[in-house]
Short mmCIF file of N, CA and C in Angstrom, two decimals:
data_model
loop_
_atom_site.label_atom_id
_atom_site.label_comp_id
_atom_site.label_asym_id
_atom_site.label_seq_id
_atom_site.Cartn_x
_atom_site.Cartn_y
_atom_site.Cartn_z
N UNK A 1 120.73 130.24 107.24
CA UNK A 1 120.53 128.66 107.62
C UNK A 1 121.73 127.83 107.38
N UNK A 2 122.29 127.09 108.23
CA UNK A 2 123.47 126.40 108.13
C UNK A 2 123.13 124.91 107.82
N UNK A 3 123.94 124.37 106.91
CA UNK A 3 123.78 122.94 106.42
C UNK A 3 125.04 122.08 106.76
N UNK A 4 124.79 121.10 107.24
CA UNK A 4 125.70 120.16 107.70
C UNK A 4 125.56 118.80 106.93
N UNK A 5 126.79 118.24 106.22
CA UNK A 5 126.67 117.05 105.55
C UNK A 5 127.53 116.00 106.27
N UNK A 6 126.98 114.80 106.04
CA UNK A 6 127.87 113.62 106.79
C UNK A 6 127.69 112.53 105.64
N UNK A 7 128.92 112.26 105.38
CA UNK A 7 129.04 111.14 104.44
C UNK A 7 128.87 109.77 105.06
N UNK A 8 128.20 108.83 104.45
CA UNK A 8 127.79 107.69 104.96
C UNK A 8 127.81 106.63 103.65
N UNK A 9 127.83 105.31 104.13
CA UNK A 9 127.81 104.29 103.15
C UNK A 9 126.30 103.55 103.44
N UNK A 10 125.83 103.26 102.10
CA UNK A 10 124.41 102.39 102.16
C UNK A 10 124.85 101.33 101.36
N UNK A 11 123.90 100.14 101.34
CA UNK A 11 124.11 99.04 100.64
C UNK A 11 123.05 98.59 99.83
N UNK A 12 123.46 98.38 98.38
CA UNK A 12 122.35 97.98 97.53
C UNK A 12 122.37 96.71 97.71
N UNK A 13 121.03 96.21 97.66
CA UNK A 13 120.70 94.80 97.75
C UNK A 13 120.08 94.25 96.25
N UNK A 14 120.58 93.28 95.83
CA UNK A 14 120.23 92.74 94.57
C UNK A 14 118.66 92.58 94.28
N UNK A 15 118.46 92.92 93.13
CA UNK A 15 116.90 92.61 92.81
C UNK A 15 116.74 91.29 91.90
N UNK A 16 116.33 90.33 92.87
CA UNK A 16 116.37 89.00 92.35
C UNK A 16 114.92 88.59 92.63
N UNK A 17 113.89 88.65 91.67
CA UNK A 17 112.43 88.25 91.97
C UNK A 17 112.12 86.98 92.28
N UNK A 18 112.84 85.90 91.88
CA UNK A 18 112.61 84.43 92.10
C UNK A 18 113.39 83.84 93.18
N UNK A 19 113.95 84.57 94.19
CA UNK A 19 115.05 84.08 95.03
C UNK A 19 114.49 83.60 96.44
N UNK A 20 113.22 84.10 96.77
CA UNK A 20 112.70 83.75 97.88
C UNK A 20 112.04 82.58 98.26
N UNK A 21 112.46 81.84 99.36
CA UNK A 21 112.08 80.46 99.79
C UNK A 21 110.76 80.50 100.62
N UNK A 22 109.56 80.57 99.90
CA UNK A 22 108.41 80.87 100.50
C UNK A 22 108.17 79.99 101.82
N UNK A 23 108.43 78.65 101.75
CA UNK A 23 108.28 77.85 103.01
C UNK A 23 109.25 78.27 104.03
N UNK A 24 110.20 78.69 103.76
CA UNK A 24 111.21 79.17 104.88
C UNK A 24 110.74 80.61 105.36
N UNK A 25 110.30 81.48 104.83
CA UNK A 25 109.62 82.60 105.28
C UNK A 25 108.51 82.56 105.98
N UNK A 26 107.64 81.36 105.63
CA UNK A 26 106.39 81.18 106.48
C UNK A 26 106.91 80.51 107.73
N UNK A 27 107.84 79.59 107.89
CA UNK A 27 108.37 79.05 109.02
C UNK A 27 108.95 80.16 110.11
N UNK A 28 109.54 81.14 109.52
CA UNK A 28 109.89 82.42 110.49
C UNK A 28 108.54 82.96 110.89
N UNK A 29 107.67 83.12 110.10
CA UNK A 29 106.44 84.07 110.68
C UNK A 29 105.58 83.00 111.70
N UNK A 30 105.82 81.67 111.29
CA UNK A 30 105.02 80.81 112.37
C UNK A 30 105.93 80.65 113.66
N UNK A 31 107.08 81.18 113.80
CA UNK A 31 107.99 81.22 114.84
C UNK A 31 107.67 82.14 115.97
N UNK A 32 106.77 83.01 115.55
CA UNK A 32 106.40 84.14 116.47
C UNK A 32 105.81 83.57 117.77
N UNK A 33 106.52 84.13 119.02
CA UNK A 33 105.88 83.75 120.21
C UNK A 33 104.43 84.09 120.43
N UNK A 34 103.57 83.33 121.07
CA UNK A 34 102.20 83.46 121.23
C UNK A 34 101.99 84.77 122.23
N UNK A 35 103.05 85.33 122.81
CA UNK A 35 102.81 86.72 123.48
C UNK A 35 102.33 87.85 122.49
N UNK A 36 102.89 87.59 121.33
CA UNK A 36 102.81 88.59 120.30
C UNK A 36 101.51 88.38 119.38
N UNK A 37 101.10 89.43 118.69
CA UNK A 37 100.01 89.40 117.60
C UNK A 37 100.63 90.01 116.38
N UNK A 38 100.49 89.21 115.26
CA UNK A 38 101.00 89.94 114.05
C UNK A 38 99.81 90.13 113.18
N UNK A 39 99.55 91.12 112.60
CA UNK A 39 98.43 91.69 111.73
C UNK A 39 98.82 92.77 110.61
N UNK A 40 97.76 92.60 109.81
CA UNK A 40 98.02 93.69 108.66
C UNK A 40 97.99 95.14 109.12
N UNK A 41 98.59 95.98 108.56
CA UNK A 41 98.45 97.50 108.81
C UNK A 41 96.87 97.98 108.63
N UNK A 42 96.24 98.26 109.59
CA UNK A 42 95.00 98.73 109.58
C UNK A 42 95.02 100.19 110.09
N UNK A 43 93.88 100.89 110.20
CA UNK A 43 93.84 102.35 110.63
C UNK A 43 94.26 102.34 112.01
N UNK A 44 93.79 101.53 112.80
CA UNK A 44 94.48 101.39 114.22
C UNK A 44 95.95 101.44 114.20
N UNK A 45 96.54 100.40 113.54
CA UNK A 45 98.05 100.33 113.53
C UNK A 45 98.63 101.60 112.90
N UNK A 46 98.15 102.09 111.79
CA UNK A 46 98.56 103.26 111.18
C UNK A 46 98.70 104.40 112.12
N UNK A 47 97.54 104.48 112.89
CA UNK A 47 97.61 105.59 113.93
C UNK A 47 98.52 105.47 115.28
N UNK A 48 98.75 104.27 115.53
CA UNK A 48 99.82 103.95 116.54
C UNK A 48 101.29 104.15 115.97
N UNK A 49 101.36 103.73 114.87
CA UNK A 49 102.78 104.12 114.04
C UNK A 49 103.18 105.49 113.99
N UNK A 50 102.08 106.35 113.98
CA UNK A 50 102.34 107.84 113.69
C UNK A 50 102.60 108.36 114.99
N UNK A 51 102.49 107.79 116.09
CA UNK A 51 102.43 108.40 117.54
C UNK A 51 103.90 108.41 118.11
N UNK A 52 104.69 107.59 117.72
CA UNK A 52 106.15 107.54 118.25
C UNK A 52 107.24 107.49 117.28
N UNK A 53 108.21 108.42 117.62
CA UNK A 53 109.50 108.44 116.82
C UNK A 53 109.95 107.43 116.14
N UNK A 54 110.25 106.26 117.04
CA UNK A 54 110.84 105.17 116.43
C UNK A 54 109.85 104.41 115.12
N UNK A 55 108.69 104.60 115.13
CA UNK A 55 107.74 103.91 114.12
C UNK A 55 107.12 104.95 113.09
N UNK A 56 107.35 106.14 113.22
CA UNK A 56 106.62 107.25 112.26
C UNK A 56 107.12 106.74 110.82
N UNK A 57 108.48 106.57 110.46
CA UNK A 57 108.82 106.02 109.21
C UNK A 57 107.91 104.91 108.48
N UNK A 58 107.31 104.22 109.36
CA UNK A 58 106.28 103.04 108.80
C UNK A 58 105.11 103.78 108.13
N UNK A 59 104.86 105.06 108.38
CA UNK A 59 103.64 105.49 107.52
C UNK A 59 104.13 106.98 107.43
N UNK A 60 105.10 107.53 107.39
CA UNK A 60 105.38 108.93 106.98
C UNK A 60 105.37 109.30 105.84
N UNK A 61 105.31 108.41 104.81
CA UNK A 61 105.26 108.87 103.39
C UNK A 61 103.95 108.84 102.79
N UNK A 62 102.74 108.81 103.71
CA UNK A 62 101.43 108.69 103.06
C UNK A 62 100.65 109.66 103.97
N UNK A 63 99.72 110.38 103.14
CA UNK A 63 99.04 111.62 103.61
C UNK A 63 98.13 111.20 104.90
N UNK A 64 97.42 109.91 104.82
CA UNK A 64 96.55 109.46 105.75
C UNK A 64 96.40 107.95 105.63
N UNK A 65 95.44 107.30 106.57
CA UNK A 65 95.42 106.10 106.27
C UNK A 65 94.74 105.63 104.99
N UNK A 66 93.72 106.56 104.55
CA UNK A 66 93.08 106.26 103.39
C UNK A 66 94.20 106.18 102.33
N UNK A 67 94.94 106.97 102.28
CA UNK A 67 96.23 107.06 101.15
C UNK A 67 97.01 105.87 101.38
N UNK A 68 97.38 105.43 102.46
CA UNK A 68 98.03 104.20 102.71
C UNK A 68 97.22 102.85 102.17
N UNK A 69 95.86 102.76 102.60
CA UNK A 69 95.11 101.50 102.35
C UNK A 69 95.06 101.70 100.80
N UNK A 70 95.14 102.55 100.03
CA UNK A 70 94.78 102.63 98.70
C UNK A 70 96.13 102.19 97.84
N UNK A 71 97.26 102.48 98.48
CA UNK A 71 98.56 102.24 97.92
C UNK A 71 99.49 101.39 98.50
N UNK A 72 99.40 100.94 99.72
CA UNK A 72 100.34 100.26 100.38
C UNK A 72 99.83 98.98 100.97
N UNK A 73 100.91 98.24 101.56
CA UNK A 73 100.31 97.12 102.42
C UNK A 73 101.56 96.84 103.43
N UNK A 74 101.22 96.53 104.69
CA UNK A 74 102.29 96.58 105.85
C UNK A 74 101.85 95.52 106.75
N UNK A 75 102.77 95.18 107.62
CA UNK A 75 102.54 94.16 108.83
C UNK A 75 103.14 94.85 109.86
N UNK A 76 102.36 94.52 111.20
CA UNK A 76 102.81 94.86 112.35
C UNK A 76 102.80 93.89 113.57
N UNK A 77 103.61 93.88 114.45
CA UNK A 77 103.54 93.09 115.58
C UNK A 77 103.16 93.78 116.78
N UNK A 78 102.19 93.46 117.35
CA UNK A 78 101.70 94.13 118.86
C UNK A 78 101.85 93.14 119.88
N UNK A 79 102.26 93.97 120.90
CA UNK A 79 102.51 93.22 122.26
C UNK A 79 101.59 93.90 123.40
N UNK A 80 100.57 93.18 123.93
CA UNK A 80 99.61 93.59 124.75
C UNK A 80 98.82 94.97 124.17
N UNK A 81 98.71 94.72 122.88
CA UNK A 81 97.98 96.03 122.24
C UNK A 81 99.01 97.19 121.68
N UNK A 82 100.10 97.13 122.09
CA UNK A 82 101.26 98.27 121.83
C UNK A 82 101.95 97.72 120.63
N UNK A 83 102.16 98.73 119.61
CA UNK A 83 102.83 98.50 118.46
C UNK A 83 104.39 98.28 118.81
N UNK A 84 104.81 97.22 118.62
CA UNK A 84 106.33 97.06 118.89
C UNK A 84 107.28 96.72 117.71
N UNK A 85 106.74 96.50 116.64
CA UNK A 85 107.52 96.41 115.35
C UNK A 85 106.67 96.23 114.24
N UNK A 86 107.38 96.77 113.15
CA UNK A 86 106.48 96.78 111.72
C UNK A 86 107.45 96.89 110.54
N UNK A 87 106.56 96.32 109.37
CA UNK A 87 107.43 96.42 108.22
C UNK A 87 106.31 97.00 107.08
N UNK A 88 106.85 98.07 106.38
CA UNK A 88 105.86 98.83 105.83
C UNK A 88 106.69 99.43 104.48
N UNK A 89 106.03 99.92 103.35
CA UNK A 89 106.69 100.54 102.52
C UNK A 89 107.23 102.04 102.76
N UNK A 90 108.46 102.31 102.40
CA UNK A 90 108.72 103.70 102.46
C UNK A 90 108.81 104.50 101.17
N UNK A 91 108.76 103.75 100.12
CA UNK A 91 108.51 104.21 99.08
C UNK A 91 107.86 103.19 98.06
N UNK A 92 107.06 103.61 97.14
CA UNK A 92 106.20 102.93 96.14
C UNK A 92 106.54 102.97 95.03
N UNK A 93 106.64 102.00 94.00
CA UNK A 93 106.75 102.36 92.42
C UNK A 93 105.87 101.23 91.89
N UNK A 94 106.04 101.24 90.66
CA UNK A 94 105.13 100.32 89.82
C UNK A 94 105.44 99.01 89.91
N UNK A 95 104.61 98.17 90.56
CA UNK A 95 104.87 96.76 91.00
C UNK A 95 105.99 96.49 91.88
N UNK A 96 106.21 97.40 93.14
CA UNK A 96 107.11 97.39 93.86
C UNK A 96 107.06 98.32 95.12
N UNK A 97 107.90 98.10 96.00
CA UNK A 97 107.86 98.70 97.23
C UNK A 97 109.48 98.65 97.71
N UNK A 98 109.76 99.76 98.46
CA UNK A 98 111.02 99.78 99.26
C UNK A 98 110.60 99.48 100.70
N UNK A 99 111.07 98.49 101.36
CA UNK A 99 110.66 98.09 102.47
C UNK A 99 111.39 98.88 103.72
N UNK A 100 110.54 99.30 104.44
CA UNK A 100 111.13 99.87 105.80
C UNK A 100 110.67 98.97 107.02
N UNK A 101 111.67 98.74 107.85
CA UNK A 101 111.28 97.89 109.12
C UNK A 101 112.08 98.78 110.27
N UNK A 102 111.03 98.71 111.19
CA UNK A 102 111.37 99.27 112.56
C UNK A 102 110.73 98.54 113.74
N UNK A 103 111.66 98.47 114.75
CA UNK A 103 111.32 97.88 116.00
C UNK A 103 111.64 98.90 117.24
N UNK A 104 110.60 98.83 117.97
CA UNK A 104 110.69 99.75 119.43
C UNK A 104 112.16 99.05 120.08
N UNK A 105 112.89 100.21 120.41
CA UNK A 105 114.31 99.97 121.01
C UNK A 105 114.18 98.84 121.90
N UNK A 106 113.20 98.84 122.82
CA UNK A 106 113.45 97.78 124.08
C UNK A 106 112.96 96.41 123.64
N UNK A 107 112.38 96.28 122.32
CA UNK A 107 112.05 95.11 121.80
C UNK A 107 112.97 94.53 120.63
N UNK A 108 113.94 95.20 120.72
CA UNK A 108 114.99 94.85 119.44
C UNK A 108 115.71 93.46 120.09
N UNK A 109 116.24 92.61 118.85
CA UNK A 109 117.01 91.40 119.19
C UNK A 109 116.12 90.23 119.79
N UNK A 110 114.97 90.34 119.34
CA UNK A 110 114.04 89.32 119.71
C UNK A 110 113.37 88.69 118.52
N UNK A 111 114.12 88.91 117.32
CA UNK A 111 113.45 88.30 115.95
C UNK A 111 112.31 89.06 115.48
N UNK A 112 111.93 90.07 116.10
CA UNK A 112 110.60 90.58 115.67
C UNK A 112 110.51 91.25 114.32
N UNK A 113 111.82 91.75 114.14
CA UNK A 113 112.02 92.45 112.58
C UNK A 113 112.06 91.41 111.52
N UNK A 114 112.67 90.29 111.74
CA UNK A 114 112.67 89.21 110.96
C UNK A 114 111.37 88.70 110.64
N UNK A 115 110.66 88.54 111.59
CA UNK A 115 109.20 88.11 111.32
C UNK A 115 108.34 89.07 110.40
N UNK A 116 108.39 90.33 110.88
CA UNK A 116 107.80 91.30 110.09
C UNK A 116 108.33 91.32 108.63
N UNK A 117 109.78 91.46 108.26
CA UNK A 117 110.26 91.27 107.06
C UNK A 117 109.80 90.12 106.35
N UNK A 118 109.63 88.76 106.93
CA UNK A 118 109.33 87.59 106.18
C UNK A 118 107.90 87.78 105.88
N UNK A 119 106.95 88.23 106.90
CA UNK A 119 105.46 88.41 106.55
C UNK A 119 105.14 89.44 105.37
N UNK A 120 105.74 90.65 105.42
CA UNK A 120 105.75 91.48 104.34
C UNK A 120 106.25 91.01 102.94
N UNK A 121 107.34 90.27 102.92
CA UNK A 121 107.85 89.76 101.73
C UNK A 121 106.82 88.75 101.35
N UNK A 122 106.24 87.61 102.05
CA UNK A 122 105.10 87.02 101.46
C UNK A 122 103.80 87.65 100.97
N UNK A 123 103.55 88.69 101.85
CA UNK A 123 102.27 89.50 101.29
C UNK A 123 102.48 90.29 99.82
N UNK A 124 103.82 90.68 99.79
CA UNK A 124 104.02 91.27 98.34
C UNK A 124 104.15 90.15 97.30
N UNK A 125 104.85 89.15 97.51
CA UNK A 125 104.67 88.07 96.48
C UNK A 125 103.27 87.67 96.21
N UNK A 126 102.33 87.55 97.01
CA UNK A 126 101.04 86.98 96.92
C UNK A 126 100.14 87.88 96.14
N UNK A 127 100.86 89.21 96.06
CA UNK A 127 100.25 90.42 95.47
C UNK A 127 100.89 90.91 94.33
N UNK A 128 101.92 90.01 93.74
CA UNK A 128 102.61 90.34 92.62
C UNK A 128 103.45 91.80 92.83
N UNK A 129 103.74 91.78 93.99
CA UNK A 129 104.59 93.24 94.18
C UNK A 129 106.07 92.99 94.69
N UNK A 130 107.13 93.58 93.98
CA UNK A 130 108.46 93.21 94.40
C UNK A 130 108.96 94.07 95.67
N UNK A 131 109.30 93.09 96.69
CA UNK A 131 109.81 93.68 97.92
C UNK A 131 111.13 94.17 97.79
N UNK A 132 111.47 95.31 97.29
CA UNK A 132 112.78 95.75 97.16
C UNK A 132 113.44 96.15 98.65
N UNK A 133 114.71 96.03 98.80
CA UNK A 133 115.36 96.40 99.92
C UNK A 133 116.70 97.14 99.66
N UNK A 134 117.00 98.22 100.22
CA UNK A 134 118.19 98.97 100.14
C UNK A 134 118.58 99.28 101.50
N UNK A 135 119.78 98.73 102.05
CA UNK A 135 120.18 98.70 103.60
C UNK A 135 120.90 99.95 103.92
N UNK A 136 120.40 100.61 104.97
CA UNK A 136 120.94 101.65 105.78
C UNK A 136 122.23 101.40 106.33
N UNK A 137 122.40 100.23 106.93
CA UNK A 137 123.65 99.76 107.55
C UNK A 137 123.85 98.24 107.66
N UNK A 138 124.92 97.75 108.17
CA UNK A 138 125.15 96.32 108.06
C UNK A 138 124.18 95.44 108.84
N UNK A 139 123.73 95.95 109.78
CA UNK A 139 122.47 95.31 110.37
C UNK A 139 121.46 95.08 109.53
N UNK A 140 121.15 96.08 108.62
CA UNK A 140 119.98 95.78 107.72
C UNK A 140 120.37 94.72 106.63
N UNK A 141 121.76 94.82 106.29
CA UNK A 141 122.10 93.86 105.25
C UNK A 141 122.20 92.38 105.81
N UNK A 142 122.45 92.25 107.15
CA UNK A 142 122.37 91.16 107.76
C UNK A 142 120.92 90.43 107.81
N UNK A 143 120.09 91.26 108.04
CA UNK A 143 118.65 91.04 108.09
C UNK A 143 118.13 90.56 106.67
N UNK A 144 118.51 91.49 105.66
CA UNK A 144 118.01 91.22 104.33
C UNK A 144 118.63 89.84 103.82
N UNK A 145 119.85 89.45 104.12
CA UNK A 145 120.48 88.35 103.78
C UNK A 145 119.57 87.21 104.48
N UNK A 146 119.49 87.18 105.70
CA UNK A 146 118.70 86.25 106.51
C UNK A 146 117.31 85.72 105.76
N UNK A 147 116.70 86.87 105.16
CA UNK A 147 115.43 86.75 104.45
C UNK A 147 115.59 86.12 103.04
N UNK A 148 116.95 85.98 102.47
CA UNK A 148 117.02 85.62 101.29
C UNK A 148 117.61 86.51 100.27
N UNK A 149 117.84 87.70 100.67
CA UNK A 149 118.43 88.81 99.74
C UNK A 149 119.97 88.35 99.55
N UNK A 150 120.51 89.07 98.51
CA UNK A 150 122.03 89.12 98.53
C UNK A 150 122.50 90.48 98.32
N UNK A 151 123.63 90.80 98.89
CA UNK A 151 124.29 92.14 98.77
C UNK A 151 124.69 92.41 97.37
N UNK A 152 124.57 93.62 96.95
CA UNK A 152 125.07 93.82 95.51
C UNK A 152 126.51 94.55 95.65
N UNK A 153 126.34 95.80 96.33
CA UNK A 153 127.56 96.74 96.80
C UNK A 153 127.24 97.62 97.43
N UNK A 154 128.12 98.36 98.12
CA UNK A 154 128.08 99.50 98.97
C UNK A 154 128.05 100.75 98.10
N UNK A 155 127.49 101.93 98.62
CA UNK A 155 127.71 103.36 97.81
C UNK A 155 127.44 104.24 98.78
N UNK A 156 128.24 105.56 98.52
CA UNK A 156 128.44 106.50 99.26
C UNK A 156 127.04 107.51 99.32
N UNK A 157 126.47 107.96 100.31
CA UNK A 157 125.42 109.02 100.56
C UNK A 157 125.98 109.99 101.41
N UNK A 158 125.11 111.20 101.32
CA UNK A 158 125.25 112.18 102.28
C UNK A 158 124.09 112.48 102.87
N UNK A 159 124.02 112.85 104.18
CA UNK A 159 122.96 113.01 104.92
C UNK A 159 123.04 114.49 105.20
N UNK A 160 122.06 115.29 105.06
CA UNK A 160 122.03 116.55 105.25
C UNK A 160 121.19 117.02 106.44
N UNK A 161 121.88 117.96 107.34
CA UNK A 161 121.03 118.54 108.51
C UNK A 161 121.06 119.93 108.31
N UNK A 162 119.90 120.50 108.78
CA UNK A 162 119.98 121.94 108.44
C UNK A 162 119.60 122.58 109.77
N UNK A 163 120.35 123.46 110.21
CA UNK A 163 119.93 124.24 111.35
C UNK A 163 120.01 125.64 111.26
N UNK A 164 119.45 126.60 112.29
CA UNK A 164 119.25 128.00 112.09
C UNK A 164 120.46 128.62 112.68
#
């Protein structure tokens, strides 16, 4: 088995529990166009997320919906019954989560990730859960900053690919 490594940068976001402006986040959520439906992750949304490559990481860390329901919380945006964006935990730890946000490619640049992020942060705060963020790229840093987070620093990581 051959292993390829690719050096990349990630971006650490400061952990600042009292930084969020709840009224601002609520205004973002309320700005969602009426063509879309925002809702909590439920069994239907979980199953929709599992079906497509772009959305699978919204639920990939959970054995099934029951496991998700017991340990996580997430939000989704649907358009005509189709999952088009979501925010959910990629990791869970005591009193906190690591946020994962994904949007279907043809629905990007419409503000849906921003709405999902704002709604998930509000849900976390209401449930005494810290919504932690670690950015994969500069787009993610920009989104985090838009929602009230602050960049701490960049750091080097390695992505590994295995092939036969």
